[in-house]
Tab-separated table of C-alpha atoms in Angstrom:
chain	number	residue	atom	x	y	z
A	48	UNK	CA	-62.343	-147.389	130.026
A	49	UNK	CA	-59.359	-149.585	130.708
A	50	UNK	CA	-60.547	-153.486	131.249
A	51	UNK	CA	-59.707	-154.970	134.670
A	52	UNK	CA	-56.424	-157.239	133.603
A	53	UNK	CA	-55.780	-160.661	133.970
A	54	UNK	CA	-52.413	-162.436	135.688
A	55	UNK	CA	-51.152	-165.683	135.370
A	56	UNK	CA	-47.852	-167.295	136.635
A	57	UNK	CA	-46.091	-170.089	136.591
A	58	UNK	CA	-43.375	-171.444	139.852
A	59	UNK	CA	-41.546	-174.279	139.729
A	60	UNK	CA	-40.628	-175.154	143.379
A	61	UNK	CA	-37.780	-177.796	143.995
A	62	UNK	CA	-38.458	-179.921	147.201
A	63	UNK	CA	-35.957	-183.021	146.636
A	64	UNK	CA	-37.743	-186.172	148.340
A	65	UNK	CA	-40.404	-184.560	149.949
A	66	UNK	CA	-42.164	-183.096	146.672
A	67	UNK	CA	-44.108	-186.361	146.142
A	68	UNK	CA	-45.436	-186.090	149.604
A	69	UNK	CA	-45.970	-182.583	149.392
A	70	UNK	CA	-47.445	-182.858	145.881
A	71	UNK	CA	-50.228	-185.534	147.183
A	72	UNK	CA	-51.232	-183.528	150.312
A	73	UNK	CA	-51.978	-180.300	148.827
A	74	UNK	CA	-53.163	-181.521	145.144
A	75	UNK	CA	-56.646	-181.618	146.784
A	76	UNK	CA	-56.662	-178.541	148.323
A	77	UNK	CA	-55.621	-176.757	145.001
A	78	UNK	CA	-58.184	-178.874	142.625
A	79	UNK	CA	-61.077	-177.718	145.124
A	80	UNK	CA	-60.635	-174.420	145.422
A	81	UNK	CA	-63.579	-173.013	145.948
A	82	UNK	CA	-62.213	-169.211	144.457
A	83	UNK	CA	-63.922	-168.264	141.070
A	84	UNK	CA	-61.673	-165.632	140.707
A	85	UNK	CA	-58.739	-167.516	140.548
A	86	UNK	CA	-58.040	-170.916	138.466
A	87	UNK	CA	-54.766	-173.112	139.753
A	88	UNK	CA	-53.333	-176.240	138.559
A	89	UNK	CA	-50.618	-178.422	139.788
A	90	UNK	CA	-48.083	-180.379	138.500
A	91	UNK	CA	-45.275	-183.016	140.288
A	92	UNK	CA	-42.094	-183.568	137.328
A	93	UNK	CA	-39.104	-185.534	139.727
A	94	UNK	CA	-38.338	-183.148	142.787
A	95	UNK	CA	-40.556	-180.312	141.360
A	96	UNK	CA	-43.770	-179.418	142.129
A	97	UNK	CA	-44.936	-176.675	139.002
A	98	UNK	CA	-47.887	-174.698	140.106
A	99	UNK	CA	-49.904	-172.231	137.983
A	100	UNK	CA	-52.256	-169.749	138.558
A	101	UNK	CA	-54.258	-167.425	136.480
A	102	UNK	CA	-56.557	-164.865	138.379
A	103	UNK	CA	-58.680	-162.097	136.964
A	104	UNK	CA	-57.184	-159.504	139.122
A	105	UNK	CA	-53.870	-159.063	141.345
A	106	UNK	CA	-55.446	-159.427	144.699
A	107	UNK	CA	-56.903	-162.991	143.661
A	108	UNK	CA	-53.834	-163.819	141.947
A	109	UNK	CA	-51.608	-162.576	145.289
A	110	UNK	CA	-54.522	-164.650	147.565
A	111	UNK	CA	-54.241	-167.636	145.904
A	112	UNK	CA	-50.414	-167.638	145.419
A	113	UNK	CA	-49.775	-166.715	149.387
A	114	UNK	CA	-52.115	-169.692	150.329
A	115	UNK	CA	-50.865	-172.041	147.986
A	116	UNK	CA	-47.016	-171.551	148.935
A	117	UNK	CA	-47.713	-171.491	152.675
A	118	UNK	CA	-48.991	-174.662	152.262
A	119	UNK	CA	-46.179	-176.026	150.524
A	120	UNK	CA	-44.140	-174.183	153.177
A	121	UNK	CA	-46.211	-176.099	156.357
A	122	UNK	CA	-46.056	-179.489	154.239
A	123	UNK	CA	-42.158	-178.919	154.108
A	124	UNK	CA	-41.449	-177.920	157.241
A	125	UNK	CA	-44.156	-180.817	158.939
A	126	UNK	CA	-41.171	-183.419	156.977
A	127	UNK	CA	-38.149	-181.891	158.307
A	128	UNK	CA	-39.539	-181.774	161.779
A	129	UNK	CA	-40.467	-185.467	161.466
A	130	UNK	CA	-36.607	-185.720	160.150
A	131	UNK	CA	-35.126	-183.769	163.186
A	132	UNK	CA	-33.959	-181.341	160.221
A	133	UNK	CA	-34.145	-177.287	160.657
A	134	UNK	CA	-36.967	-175.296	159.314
A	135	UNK	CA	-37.165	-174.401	155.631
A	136	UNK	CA	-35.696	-170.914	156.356
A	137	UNK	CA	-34.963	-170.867	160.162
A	138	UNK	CA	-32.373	-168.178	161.109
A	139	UNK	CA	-29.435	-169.704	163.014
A	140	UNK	CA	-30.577	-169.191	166.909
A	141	UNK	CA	-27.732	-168.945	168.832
A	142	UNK	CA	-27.748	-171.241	171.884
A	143	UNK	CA	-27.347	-168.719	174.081
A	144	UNK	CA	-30.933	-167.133	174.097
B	83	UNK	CA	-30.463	-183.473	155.784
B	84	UNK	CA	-32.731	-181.735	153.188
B	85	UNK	CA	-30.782	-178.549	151.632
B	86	UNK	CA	-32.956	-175.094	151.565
B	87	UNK	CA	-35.221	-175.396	148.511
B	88	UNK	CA	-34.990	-172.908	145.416
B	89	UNK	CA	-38.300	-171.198	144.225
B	90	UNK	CA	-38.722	-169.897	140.689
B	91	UNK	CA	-41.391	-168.191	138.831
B	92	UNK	CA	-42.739	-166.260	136.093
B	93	UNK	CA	-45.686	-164.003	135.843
B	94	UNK	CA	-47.742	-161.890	132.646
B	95	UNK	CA	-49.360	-159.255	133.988
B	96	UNK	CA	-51.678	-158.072	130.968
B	97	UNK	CA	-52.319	-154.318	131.508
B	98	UNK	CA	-53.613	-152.627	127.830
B	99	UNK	CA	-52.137	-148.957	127.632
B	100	UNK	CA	-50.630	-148.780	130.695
B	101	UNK	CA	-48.315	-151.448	130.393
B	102	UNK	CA	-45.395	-148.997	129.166
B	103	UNK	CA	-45.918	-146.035	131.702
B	104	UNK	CA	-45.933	-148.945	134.218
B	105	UNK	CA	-43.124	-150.770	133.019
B	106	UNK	CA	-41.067	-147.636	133.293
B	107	UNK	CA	-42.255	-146.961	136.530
B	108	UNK	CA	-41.218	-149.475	138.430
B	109	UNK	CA	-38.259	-151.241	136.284
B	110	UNK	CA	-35.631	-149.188	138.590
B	111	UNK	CA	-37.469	-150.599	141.421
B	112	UNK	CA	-36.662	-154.064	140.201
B	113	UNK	CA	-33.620	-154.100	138.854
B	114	UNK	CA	-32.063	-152.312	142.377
B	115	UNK	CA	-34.082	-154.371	145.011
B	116	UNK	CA	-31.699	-154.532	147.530
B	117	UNK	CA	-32.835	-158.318	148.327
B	118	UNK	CA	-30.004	-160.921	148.103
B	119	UNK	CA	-32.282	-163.938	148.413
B	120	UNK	CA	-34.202	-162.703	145.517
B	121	UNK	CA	-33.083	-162.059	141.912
B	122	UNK	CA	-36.283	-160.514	139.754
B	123	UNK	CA	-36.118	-159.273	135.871
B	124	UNK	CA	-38.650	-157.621	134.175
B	125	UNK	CA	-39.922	-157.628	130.779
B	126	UNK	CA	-42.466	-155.545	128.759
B	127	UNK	CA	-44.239	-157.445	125.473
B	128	UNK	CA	-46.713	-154.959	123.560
B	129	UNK	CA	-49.904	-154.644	126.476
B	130	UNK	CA	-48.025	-157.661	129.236
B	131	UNK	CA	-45.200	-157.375	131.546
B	132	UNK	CA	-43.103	-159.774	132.370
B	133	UNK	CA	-41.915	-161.074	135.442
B	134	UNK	CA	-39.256	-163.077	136.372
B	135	UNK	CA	-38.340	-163.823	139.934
B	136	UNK	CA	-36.068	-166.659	141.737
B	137	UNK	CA	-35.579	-166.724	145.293
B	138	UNK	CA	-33.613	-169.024	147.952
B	139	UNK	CA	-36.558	-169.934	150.022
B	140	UNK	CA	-40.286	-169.060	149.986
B	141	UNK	CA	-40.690	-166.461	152.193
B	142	UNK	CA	-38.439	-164.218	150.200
B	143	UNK	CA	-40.298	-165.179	146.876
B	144	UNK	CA	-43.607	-164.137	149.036
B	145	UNK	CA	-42.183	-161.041	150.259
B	146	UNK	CA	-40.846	-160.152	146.393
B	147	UNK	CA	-43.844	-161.314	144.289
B	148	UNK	CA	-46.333	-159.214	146.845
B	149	UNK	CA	-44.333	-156.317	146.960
B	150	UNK	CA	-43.685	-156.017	143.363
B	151	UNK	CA	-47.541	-156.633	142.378
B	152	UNK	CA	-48.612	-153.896	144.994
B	153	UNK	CA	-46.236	-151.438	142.915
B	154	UNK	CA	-47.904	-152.612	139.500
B	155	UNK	CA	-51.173	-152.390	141.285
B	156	UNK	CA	-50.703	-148.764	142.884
B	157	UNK	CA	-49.349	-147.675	139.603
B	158	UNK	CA	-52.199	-149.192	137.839
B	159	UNK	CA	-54.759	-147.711	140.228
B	160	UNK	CA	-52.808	-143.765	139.889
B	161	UNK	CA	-53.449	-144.299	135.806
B	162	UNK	CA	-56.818	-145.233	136.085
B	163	UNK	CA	-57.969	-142.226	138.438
B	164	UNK	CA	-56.112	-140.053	136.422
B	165	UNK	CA	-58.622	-141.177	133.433
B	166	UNK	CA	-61.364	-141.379	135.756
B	167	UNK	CA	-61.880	-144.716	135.905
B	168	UNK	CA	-62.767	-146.967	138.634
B	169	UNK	CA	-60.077	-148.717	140.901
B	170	UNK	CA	-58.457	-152.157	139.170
B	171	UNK	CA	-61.131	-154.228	141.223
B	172	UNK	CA	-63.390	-151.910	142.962
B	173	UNK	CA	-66.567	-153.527	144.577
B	174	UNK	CA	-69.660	-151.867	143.016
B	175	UNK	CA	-69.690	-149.413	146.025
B	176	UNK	CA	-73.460	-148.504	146.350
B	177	UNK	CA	-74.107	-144.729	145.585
B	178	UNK	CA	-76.412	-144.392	149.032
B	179	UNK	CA	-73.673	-144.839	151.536
């Protein structure tokens, strides 16, 4: 019989000034998880934040990853509001609509 | 202004026998993806593949790591029925319903 697998992963996400800020918001929320199927750790090295995840199957591991980097995604785009930036990934609206 | 961040990340998906038949699978899948705001490579290593995936912004890393661990997971799932097995995490569906 074949053994459920495990998956792990590593991401290194580059978020210039706003990875410290970013970093110290969500640390928390990944050090408390309450998932026992999935284990996460994160890391802040200059403007990177390096998150890794090992989960005992590929839904946990997909769960905790989608969670994790919508976070990081709300953080970032919560800063470049307050900067009067675009969103992260906005497509180019035309002015007309 | 804050430029568009880059996301990178690497994943070993441990899988036991079926690591090859899966590999094989889905490596065309991969190395076509039509995506331009996602480059992935993929790797086999005796029982673990590999996964290598770098994207422009985090919704295309989402949309590339999910859909590319729902093909290892369907093609996981199609190996193990085929032996009989039960699903890669099943719940223990009770026998009386």
């Amino acid at each position: 019989m074949m053994k459920p697998q495990r998956i792990q992963g590593e991401f290194q996400i580059q978020l210039e000034e706003a990875a410290h800020i970013i970093w110290k918001a969500i640390k928390p929320e990944i050090e408390n998880s309450p998932s026992t199927r999935s284990k996460m750790k994160i890391k802040l090295e200059d403007d990177t934040i390096i998150l890794k995840i090992e989960s005992k199957d590929s839904t946990a591991f997909r769960a905790a990853m989608n969670s994790t980097l919508r976070w990081i995604k709300l953080a970032y785009d919560i800063i470049k509001l307050e900067k009067g930036d675009n969103l992260w990934n906005s497509q180019k609206t035309s002015n007309t609509n």
